[in-house]
Short mmCIF file of C-alpha atoms and ligand atoms in Angstrom, two decimals:
data_model
loop_
_atom_site.label_atom_id
_atom_site.label_comp_id
_atom_site.label_asym_id
_atom_site.label_seq_id
_atom_site.Cartn_x
_atom_site.Cartn_y
_atom_site.Cartn_z
CA UNK K 68 16.94 3.59 18.76
CA UNK K 69 19.58 1.69 16.82
CA UNK K 70 18.44 0.63 13.38
CA UNK K 71 20.01 0.53 10.01
CA UNK K 72 19.04 -1.02 6.73
CA UNK K 73 20.83 -3.06 4.09
CA UNK K 74 19.54 -3.36 0.55
CA UNK K 75 19.37 -7.09 -0.17
CA UNK K 76 17.43 -9.62 -2.19
CA UNK K 77 14.14 -10.46 -0.48
CA UNK K 78 14.51 -14.08 -1.59
CA UNK K 79 18.16 -15.26 -1.70
CA UNK K 80 19.47 -12.53 0.66
CA UNK K 81 22.34 -11.57 -1.67
CA UNK K 82 23.49 -7.95 -1.21
CA UNK K 83 22.04 -5.77 -3.98
CA UNK K 84 24.40 -4.71 -6.76
CA UNK K 85 22.07 -1.94 -7.95
CA UNK K 86 18.92 -0.64 -6.26
CA UNK K 87 16.98 -0.19 -9.49
CA UNK K 88 17.14 -3.75 -10.83
CA UNK K 89 15.94 -7.10 -9.49
CA UNK K 90 18.51 -9.30 -7.74
CA UNK K 91 21.36 -10.11 -10.12
CA UNK K 92 21.78 -13.52 -8.46
CA UNK K 93 18.21 -14.87 -8.54
CA UNK K 94 16.01 -12.25 -10.26
CA UNK K 95 13.74 -11.65 -7.26
CA UNK K 96 12.75 -8.28 -5.77
CA UNK K 97 14.99 -6.29 -3.45
CA UNK K 98 14.19 -5.00 0.03
CA UNK K 99 15.71 -2.79 2.68
CA UNK K 100 16.39 -5.36 5.40
CA UNK K 101 16.37 -4.03 8.96
CA UNK K 102 19.52 -4.71 10.99
CA UNK K 103 18.79 -3.89 14.61
CA UNK K 104 19.69 -4.73 18.18
CA UNK K 105 17.26 -6.93 20.14
CA UNK K 106 13.91 -5.22 20.91
CA UNK K 107 14.19 -2.49 23.56
CA UNK K 108 10.74 -1.36 24.72
CA UNK K 109 12.03 1.70 26.64
CA UNK K 110 14.06 3.01 23.72
CA UNK K 111 11.12 2.29 21.40
CA UNK K 112 8.69 4.23 23.62
CA UNK K 113 11.07 7.19 23.74
CA UNK K 114 11.42 7.11 19.97
CA UNK K 115 7.64 6.97 19.44
CA UNK K 116 7.28 9.99 21.74
CA UNK K 117 9.90 11.91 19.70
CA UNK K 118 8.05 11.09 16.49
CA UNK K 119 4.73 12.18 18.02
CA UNK K 120 6.24 15.51 19.14
CA UNK K 121 7.49 16.21 15.62
CA UNK K 122 3.87 16.70 14.54
CA UNK K 123 3.84 20.07 16.27
CA UNK K 124 6.88 21.37 14.36
CA UNK K 125 6.57 23.45 11.23
CA UNK K 126 9.31 21.94 9.05
CA UNK K 127 8.23 20.04 5.92
CA UNK K 128 9.88 16.81 7.11
CA UNK K 129 8.12 16.89 10.46
CA UNK K 130 4.78 17.79 8.84
CA UNK K 131 4.97 14.59 6.79
CA UNK K 132 3.48 11.44 8.31
CA UNK K 133 6.27 9.53 6.54
CA UNK K 134 9.39 11.61 7.17
CA UNK K 135 8.51 11.91 10.85
CA UNK K 136 9.74 8.28 10.92
CA UNK K 137 12.94 9.13 9.04
CA UNK K 138 15.26 7.06 11.28
CA UNK K 139 13.36 4.00 10.00
CA UNK K 140 13.63 4.99 6.31
CA UNK K 141 16.45 4.82 3.76
CA UNK K 142 18.80 7.71 4.41
CA UNK K 143 18.24 10.46 1.83
CA UNK K 144 19.76 13.97 2.04
CA UNK K 145 17.04 16.21 3.46
CA UNK K 146 17.54 18.74 0.66
CA UNK K 147 16.43 16.08 -1.85
CA UNK K 148 13.19 15.18 -0.08
CA UNK K 149 10.02 15.85 -2.06
CA UNK K 150 7.01 15.92 0.25
CA UNK K 151 3.38 17.00 0.03
CA UNK K 152 2.68 16.49 3.76
CA UNK K 153 1.49 12.93 3.05
CA UNK K 154 0.66 10.31 5.62
CA UNK K 155 -1.46 12.38 7.99
CA UNK K 156 -4.68 10.42 7.68
CA UNK K 157 -7.60 9.58 9.98
CA UNK K 158 -8.49 6.29 11.63
CA UNK K 159 -12.29 6.18 11.73
CA UNK K 160 -14.09 4.02 14.31
CA UNK K 161 -17.01 2.18 12.74
CA UNK K 162 -19.01 0.62 15.62
CA UNK K 163 -22.25 0.14 13.61
CA UNK K 164 -20.43 -1.68 10.82
CA UNK K 165 -18.57 -3.80 13.39
CA UNK K 166 -21.89 -4.83 14.90
CA UNK K 167 -23.36 -5.61 11.48
CA UNK K 168 -20.37 -7.82 10.62
CA UNK K 169 -20.45 -9.52 14.02
CA UNK K 170 -16.95 -8.52 15.14
CA UNK K 171 -15.91 -6.70 18.30
CA UNK K 172 -14.45 -3.55 16.66
CA UNK K 173 -13.83 -2.14 13.21
CA UNK K 174 -11.88 0.96 12.18
CA UNK K 175 -10.93 2.31 8.76
CA UNK K 176 -7.50 3.83 8.20
CA UNK K 177 -8.40 6.09 5.27
CA UNK K 178 -5.33 6.40 3.06
CA UNK K 179 -7.56 8.01 0.42
CA UNK K 180 -7.13 11.16 2.54
CA UNK K 181 -3.61 11.65 1.19
CA UNK K 182 -2.54 14.53 -1.10
CA UNK K 183 -3.36 12.72 -4.36
CA UNK K 184 -6.19 10.66 -2.88
CA UNK K 185 -4.51 7.28 -2.46
CA UNK K 186 -1.97 5.36 -0.37
CA UNK K 187 0.56 5.64 -3.18
CA UNK K 188 1.74 8.99 -1.81
CA UNK K 189 3.27 7.27 1.22
CA UNK K 190 5.71 5.41 -1.00
CA UNK K 191 6.03 7.95 -3.77
CA UNK K 192 7.53 10.61 -1.51
CA UNK K 193 10.40 8.20 -0.76
CA UNK K 194 10.83 6.87 -4.31
CA UNK K 195 10.86 10.32 -5.95
CA UNK K 196 13.13 11.75 -3.23
CA UNK K 197 15.61 8.89 -3.77
CA UNK K 198 15.42 9.39 -7.54
CA UNK K 199 16.07 13.10 -7.17
CA UNK K 200 19.01 12.46 -4.83
CA UNK K 201 20.54 10.27 -7.54
CA UNK K 202 20.04 12.87 -10.24
CA UNK K 203 17.23 11.15 -12.17
CA UNK K 204 15.42 13.54 -14.49
CA UNK K 205 12.48 11.29 -15.45
CA UNK K 206 10.09 8.96 -13.63
CA UNK K 207 8.03 6.19 -15.19
CA UNK K 208 5.47 3.63 -14.02
CA UNK K 209 2.79 1.24 -15.20
CA UNK K 210 -0.49 1.91 -13.46
CA UNK K 211 -4.21 1.37 -13.03
CA UNK K 212 -4.35 5.09 -12.22
CA UNK K 213 -3.34 5.79 -8.64
CA UNK K 214 0.39 5.13 -8.87
CA UNK K 215 0.53 7.30 -11.99
CA UNK K 216 -1.40 10.16 -10.37
CA UNK K 217 0.87 10.09 -7.35
CA UNK K 218 4.05 9.82 -9.44
CA UNK K 219 2.86 12.71 -11.63
CA UNK K 220 2.34 15.01 -8.64
CA UNK K 221 5.64 14.22 -6.89
CA UNK K 222 7.62 14.30 -10.15
CA UNK K 223 6.11 17.69 -10.97
CA UNK K 224 7.14 18.96 -7.52
CA UNK K 225 10.66 17.64 -8.14
CA UNK K 226 10.88 19.19 -11.61
CA UNK K 227 11.13 15.76 -13.24
CA UNK K 228 9.37 14.57 -16.40
CA UNK K 229 6.87 11.75 -15.82
CA UNK K 230 5.57 8.97 -18.07
CA UNK K 231 2.61 6.70 -17.27
CA UNK K 232 1.83 3.45 -19.04
CA UNK K 233 -1.85 2.67 -18.49
CA UNK K 234 -4.12 -0.07 -19.86
CA UNK K 235 -6.28 1.56 -22.55
CA UNK K 236 -9.95 1.96 -21.54
CA UNK K 237 -9.45 0.19 -18.21
CA UNK K 238 -8.81 3.02 -15.76
CA UNK K 239 -11.24 5.53 -14.29
CA UNK K 240 -11.73 8.88 -16.04
CA UNK K 241 -11.07 10.73 -12.78
CA UNK K 242 -7.62 9.16 -12.44
CA UNK K 243 -6.73 9.87 -16.06
CA UNK K 244 -7.82 13.48 -15.60
CA UNK K 245 -5.91 13.81 -12.33
CA UNK K 246 -2.59 12.53 -13.66
CA UNK K 247 -2.88 14.75 -16.73
CA UNK K 248 -3.59 17.74 -14.50
CA UNK K 249 -0.10 17.27 -13.02
CA UNK K 250 1.36 17.17 -16.53
CA UNK K 251 2.22 13.49 -16.97
CA UNK K 252 2.79 12.01 -20.45
CA UNK K 253 0.30 9.15 -20.82
CA UNK K 254 1.06 6.10 -22.98
CA UNK K 255 -1.96 3.81 -23.44
CA UNK K 256 -1.13 0.11 -23.70
CA UNK K 257 -3.45 -2.60 -25.07
CA UNK K 258 -4.39 -5.25 -22.52
CA UNK K 259 -4.23 -5.07 -18.73
CA UNK K 260 -1.96 -3.57 -16.06
CA UNK K 261 0.24 -6.65 -16.46
CA UNK K 262 0.86 -5.79 -20.14
CA UNK K 263 1.67 -2.19 -19.18
CA UNK K 264 4.18 -3.42 -16.56
CA UNK K 265 5.81 -5.75 -19.11
CA UNK K 266 6.03 -2.86 -21.59
CA UNK K 267 7.63 -0.66 -18.93
CA UNK K 268 10.43 -3.14 -18.27
CA UNK K 269 11.43 -2.83 -21.92
CA UNK K 270 11.43 0.99 -21.79
CA UNK K 271 13.62 1.60 -18.73
CA UNK K 272 16.73 3.64 -19.39
CA UNK K 273 19.52 5.55 -17.62
CA UNK K 274 18.32 8.64 -15.78
CA UNK K 275 14.74 7.29 -15.55
CA UNK K 276 13.44 6.08 -12.20
CA UNK K 277 10.93 3.21 -12.28
CA UNK K 278 8.53 3.98 -9.42
CA UNK K 279 6.28 0.93 -9.37
CA UNK K 280 6.26 -1.06 -6.12
CA UNK K 281 9.09 -3.24 -7.43
CA UNK K 282 11.13 -0.18 -6.38
CA UNK K 283 12.13 -0.96 -2.76
CA UNK K 284 12.03 2.73 -1.76
CA UNK K 285 8.26 2.75 -2.40
CA UNK K 286 7.67 -0.01 0.13
CA UNK K 287 9.71 1.74 2.82
CA UNK K 288 7.27 4.67 2.71
CA UNK K 289 4.23 2.41 2.57
CA UNK K 290 5.37 0.38 5.58
CA UNK K 291 4.61 3.51 7.66
CA UNK K 292 0.93 2.52 7.29
CA UNK K 293 1.64 0.03 10.09
CA UNK K 294 3.10 2.78 12.28
CA UNK K 295 0.11 5.06 11.53
CA UNK K 296 -2.36 2.37 12.60
CA UNK K 297 -0.45 1.64 15.80
CA UNK K 298 0.16 5.28 16.71
CA UNK K 299 -3.53 6.16 16.21
CA UNK K 300 -4.43 3.30 18.58
CA UNK K 301 -1.87 4.31 21.23
CA UNK K 302 0.19 1.24 20.22
CA UNK K 303 -2.59 -1.25 20.93
CA UNK K 304 -2.16 -4.02 18.34
CA UNK K 305 -5.34 -4.93 16.43
CA UNK K 306 -6.16 -8.60 15.91
CA UNK K 307 -6.41 -8.25 12.13
CA UNK K 308 -5.43 -5.73 9.46
CA UNK K 309 -7.32 -6.14 6.17
CA UNK K 310 -5.83 -4.82 2.92
CA UNK K 311 -6.93 -4.98 -0.75
CA UNK K 312 -4.39 -6.74 -2.97
CA UNK K 313 -3.43 -6.01 -6.58
CA UNK K 314 0.27 -6.12 -7.41
CA UNK K 315 0.77 -6.90 -3.67
CA UNK K 316 3.40 -4.27 -2.91
CA UNK K 317 1.20 -2.69 -0.28
CA UNK K 318 0.38 -5.88 1.63
CA UNK K 319 4.11 -6.69 1.63
CA UNK K 320 5.00 -3.21 2.88
CA UNK K 321 2.41 -3.19 5.67
CA UNK K 322 3.51 -6.63 6.87
CA UNK K 323 7.13 -5.43 6.89
CA UNK K 324 6.13 -2.36 8.92
CA UNK K 325 4.51 -4.46 11.63
CA UNK K 326 7.46 -6.87 11.74
CA UNK K 327 9.88 -3.97 12.15
CA UNK K 328 7.71 -2.43 14.88
CA UNK K 329 8.00 -5.74 16.74
CA UNK K 330 11.73 -6.12 16.07
CA UNK K 331 12.35 -2.67 17.57
CA UNK K 332 10.17 -3.22 20.64
CA UNK K 333 7.36 -0.83 19.64
CA UNK K 334 4.90 -3.75 19.91
CA UNK K 335 5.22 -7.30 21.23
CA UNK K 336 3.00 -9.22 18.80
CA UNK K 337 1.94 -8.98 15.15
CA UNK K 338 -1.61 -8.39 13.94
CA UNK K 339 -2.78 -11.00 11.44
CA UNK K 340 -2.79 -9.71 7.88
CA UNK K 341 -5.65 -10.48 5.47
CA UNK K 342 -5.41 -9.74 1.74
CA UNK K 343 -8.65 -9.30 -0.22
CA UNK K 344 -8.78 -9.62 -4.01
CA UNK K 345 -11.63 -9.35 -6.52
CA UNK K 346 -12.79 -12.75 -7.71
CA UNK K 347 -11.91 -11.94 -11.33
CA UNK K 348 -8.35 -10.98 -10.35
CA UNK K 349 -7.49 -13.31 -7.48
CA UNK K 350 -4.33 -15.23 -8.40
CA UNK K 351 -2.87 -14.58 -4.94
CA UNK K 352 -5.91 -15.96 -3.11
CA UNK K 353 -5.72 -19.01 -5.34
CA UNK K 354 -2.02 -19.61 -4.66
CA UNK K 355 -2.26 -18.88 -0.94
CA UNK K 356 -5.19 -21.20 -0.37
CA UNK K 357 -3.86 -23.98 -2.62
CA UNK K 358 -0.23 -23.81 -1.48
CA UNK K 359 0.94 -23.68 -5.09
CA UNK K 360 2.96 -20.99 -6.89
CA UNK K 361 1.52 -18.14 -8.95
CA UNK K 362 -0.69 -18.96 -11.94
CA UNK K 363 -1.36 -15.66 -13.77
CA UNK K 364 -4.92 -14.83 -14.87
CA UNK K 365 -6.48 -12.31 -17.26
CA UNK K 366 -7.95 -9.85 -14.73
CA UNK K 367 -11.63 -8.89 -14.86
CA UNK K 368 -13.26 -6.76 -12.17
CA UNK K 369 -15.12 -3.48 -11.69
CA UNK K 370 -12.48 -2.63 -9.06
CA UNK K 371 -10.14 -1.36 -11.80
CA UNK K 372 -7.41 -0.36 -9.32
CA UNK K 373 -6.79 -4.02 -8.40
CA UNK K 374 -7.30 -5.55 -11.87
CA UNK K 375 -3.89 -7.24 -11.79
CA UNK K 376 -3.45 -10.79 -13.08
CA UNK K 377 0.22 -11.45 -12.38
CA UNK K 378 1.23 -9.67 -9.15
CA UNK K 379 4.97 -9.06 -8.95
CA UNK K 380 5.20 -9.04 -5.15
CA UNK K 381 3.38 -12.33 -4.51
CA UNK K 382 6.36 -13.97 -2.82
CA UNK K 383 6.86 -11.07 -0.44
CA UNK K 384 3.13 -10.97 0.36
CA UNK K 385 3.02 -14.71 0.96
CA UNK K 386 5.93 -14.41 3.40
CA UNK K 387 4.10 -11.65 5.31
CA UNK K 388 0.91 -13.70 5.56
CA UNK K 389 2.91 -16.71 6.73
CA UNK K 390 4.73 -14.59 9.34
CA UNK K 391 1.47 -13.20 10.73
CA UNK K 392 -0.74 -16.31 10.39
CA UNK K 393 -2.75 -14.31 7.90
CA UNK K 394 -5.36 -15.12 5.31
CA UNK K 395 -6.42 -14.30 1.75
CA UNK K 396 -9.95 -14.13 0.42
CA UNK K 397 -11.73 -13.27 -2.84
CA UNK K 398 -14.97 -11.29 -3.16
CA UNK K 399 -17.36 -10.78 -6.08
CA UNK K 400 -17.94 -7.47 -7.86
CA UNK K 401 -21.49 -7.41 -6.42
CA UNK K 402 -20.11 -7.81 -2.90
CA UNK K 403 -17.63 -4.97 -3.57
CA UNK K 404 -20.44 -2.68 -4.77
CA UNK K 405 -22.62 -3.53 -1.78
CA UNK K 406 -19.73 -2.85 0.61
CA UNK K 407 -18.98 0.42 -1.16
CA UNK K 408 -22.62 1.40 -0.64
CA UNK K 409 -22.33 0.71 3.11
CA UNK K 410 -19.10 2.70 3.46
CA UNK K 411 -20.66 5.60 1.56
CA UNK K 412 -23.85 5.47 3.62
CA UNK K 413 -21.70 5.69 6.77
CA UNK K 414 -20.40 9.07 5.56
CA UNK K 415 -16.90 7.83 4.72
CA UNK K 416 -16.78 6.82 1.03
CA UNK K 417 -13.97 5.18 -0.92
CA UNK K 418 -13.21 3.70 -4.34
CA UNK K 419 -14.26 0.11 -5.17
CA UNK K 420 -10.84 -1.50 -4.54
CA UNK K 421 -10.91 -0.13 -0.99
CA UNK K 422 -14.46 -1.36 -0.40
CA UNK K 423 -13.20 -4.88 -1.13
CA UNK K 424 -11.84 -4.84 2.45
CA UNK K 425 -15.31 -4.65 4.00
CA UNK K 426 -16.63 -7.30 1.60
CA UNK K 427 -13.64 -9.45 2.59
CA UNK K 428 -14.37 -8.99 6.29
CA UNK K 429 -17.90 -10.32 5.72
CA UNK K 430 -16.50 -13.37 3.92
CA UNK K 431 -13.83 -14.02 6.56
CA UNK K 432 -16.46 -13.76 9.29
CA UNK K 433 -18.82 -16.11 7.43
CA UNK K 434 -16.11 -18.76 7.07
CA UNK K 435 -15.13 -18.37 10.75
CA UNK K 436 -11.63 -16.97 10.16
CA UNK K 437 -12.78 -13.80 11.97
CA UNK K 438 -14.66 -14.25 15.25
CA UNK K 439 -16.94 -12.07 17.35
CA UNK K 440 -13.95 -11.23 19.57
CA UNK K 441 -11.82 -9.72 16.80
CA UNK K 442 -10.70 -6.10 16.71
CA UNK K 443 -10.15 -5.29 13.03
CA UNK K 444 -8.57 -2.42 11.07
CA UNK K 445 -9.35 -2.16 7.35
CA UNK K 446 -7.12 -0.07 5.11
CA UNK K 447 -9.10 2.11 2.69
CA UNK K 448 -6.65 2.79 -0.09
CA UNK K 449 -8.39 5.30 -2.37
CA UNK K 450 -10.70 8.34 -2.12
CA UNK K 451 -14.39 8.24 -3.13
CA UNK K 452 -13.75 10.81 -5.92
CA UNK K 453 -11.31 8.45 -7.66
CA UNK K 454 -14.11 6.59 -9.47
CA UNK K 455 -17.33 8.55 -9.90
CA UNK K 456 -18.86 6.04 -12.35
CA UNK K 457 -18.69 3.45 -9.58
CA UNK K 458 -20.36 5.83 -7.12
CA UNK K 459 -23.21 6.54 -9.56
CA UNK K 460 -23.69 2.82 -10.23
CA UNK K 461 -23.82 1.98 -6.52
CA UNK K 462 -26.11 4.91 -5.67
CA UNK K 463 -28.49 4.13 -8.56
CA UNK K 464 -28.79 0.55 -7.35
CA UNK K 465 -29.41 1.71 -3.80
CA UNK K 466 -32.07 4.18 -4.94
CA UNK K 467 -34.06 1.52 -6.81
CA UNK K 468 -33.59 -0.85 -3.87
CA UNK K 469 -31.74 -3.43 -5.93
N1 F0G C 623 -6.20 -0.08 -3.71
C1 F0G C 623 -6.04 0.89 -4.63
C2 F0G C 623 -6.96 2.05 -4.59
C3 F0G C 623 -5.02 0.77 -5.60
O1 F0G C 623 -4.87 1.75 -6.50
C4 F0G C 623 -4.19 -0.36 -5.60
C5 F0G C 623 -3.15 -0.53 -6.61
C6 F0G C 623 -4.38 -1.33 -4.60
C7 F0G C 623 -5.40 -1.15 -3.68
C8 F0G C 623 -3.54 -2.56 -4.51
O2 F0G C 623 -2.26 -2.28 -4.06
O3 F0G C 623 -0.97 -3.19 -5.98
O4 F0G C 623 0.14 -2.72 -3.80
O5 F0G C 623 -1.48 -4.62 -4.03
N2 F0G C 623 -2.99 0.24 -7.59
C9 F0G C 623 -1.88 0.16 -8.55
C10 F0G C 623 -1.87 1.39 -9.43
C11 F0G C 623 -1.83 -1.11 -9.29
O6 F0G C 623 -1.31 1.35 -10.53
O7 F0G C 623 -2.37 2.44 -9.02
P1 F0G C 623 -1.04 -3.25 -4.49
#
C-alpha cells in the first residue's frame, strides 16, 4: 500500500508553511492531502487484512481503532502516541427503525462508545500525539463540551495542561463535570460556541496546541470513521451515511475517509453523505440548499453540542457533499427529541445532537431524497449520559404520552 500525505491548503492547494495556522496564502483551512498510486484492489485487500489482524495484538497502537490504520495517518513517532484504545465501537443493526422509516436497512455506528463518550476521541488521539511530538506543553480548545472533555482526558494522559473555552450556561452539566474530572481549566465565555472560538484565536500562543477541528491532525483521526463503517460491513458500501453537523469538521473528515478508501482501492464507489443540522443552527443547510456562501446565525437549539452559528469547515463539508452527491437537511428540536426517544426505546440511547440523524432520515425520506431501496448508516456521535436533562425531558414527555 503506497500512500503518503502532504500538508496543503484545502482551498488554494498551497503547501502549508506551518501546520498550526490557516493557509498563509488564502487564509483557508489546511488538510493532509493523500498522494497515492492509482487504486490497487489487491494491495488494498491485503492491507485491510493486516489492519484486521492487528486487533488481536496486545500493543497499545494495535488496540486502538485509529492507530491500527497508522499507514494512512500523519507519521508521528510511536513513543509520542497518546491513546486510550479509542475507535473500537459497535455498528448496531436497526431493522425495526428501518422499517418504520421506510428504508431498506439502517445501522447506527455508535461513536458515543468511545473512551470519553464521543467521536472526538478519534481525532484527539492524533492531535494530542502530534502536539506532544512537537513538545507542546498546553492544549486549548473552544467547545460545546465534547471536544473539551476529550482534550482534557488526552492532555491529562500526556501530562499537558488543558484549557477549555465554553459558552457560559450553554453546555450540559454532565460535560462540564466530565472535563473538570480530568483536570481541565475552564474559561466561560459570554455568547455561543462561535464567540468562544473567536476568543480562542486571540489566546493562542507558542507551546500551546489548538485542538479544535481546524487542526488538520484531528480530521485525520476522525476520517477513520469511514474505515470503521466499511470494515464492520465487510467493505460493502452503504448508500448513505448520515452525520450531525455543527462546526462541520466531522462531516468533512468522514467524506475524506471515504474518498481515500476509494482512491486506494478499498472500495469502488462513495456512499452519499447527508449532514443534519438543528433548525435553529442550520447555516450549512441554508447555504447548501441555496447555493450561496455562509451567512452566520445566532444558534438556538436544545441540541447544545451542535449549537454552532458560523461553522469553520463549511467549505470542506460542501466539497464532500458535492463529491458524494450528498444532501443537507434541518430538523426541529421537537423532531430531535422524538428521535432521541425512539433511539432510547430501542435500547441504544444517545445525546440529542446524535438523534438529529434519525430525525434527518425521516425528513430525507419524506422529501424523497431517501428511497425504500436505501441502505443507510447513521453516525451517533455522543453517549446517552452526555446530557441527562435531555433524557429526563424526553422520558417525561413519553410517560405522559405527549
Ligand atoms: N455531535 C456531537 C455529540 C458533537 O459534540 C458535535 C460537535 C457534533 C455532533 C458536530 O460535529 O462540529 O464536527 O460538525 N461538538 C463540538 C464540541 C462543537 O465542542 O464538542 P462537528
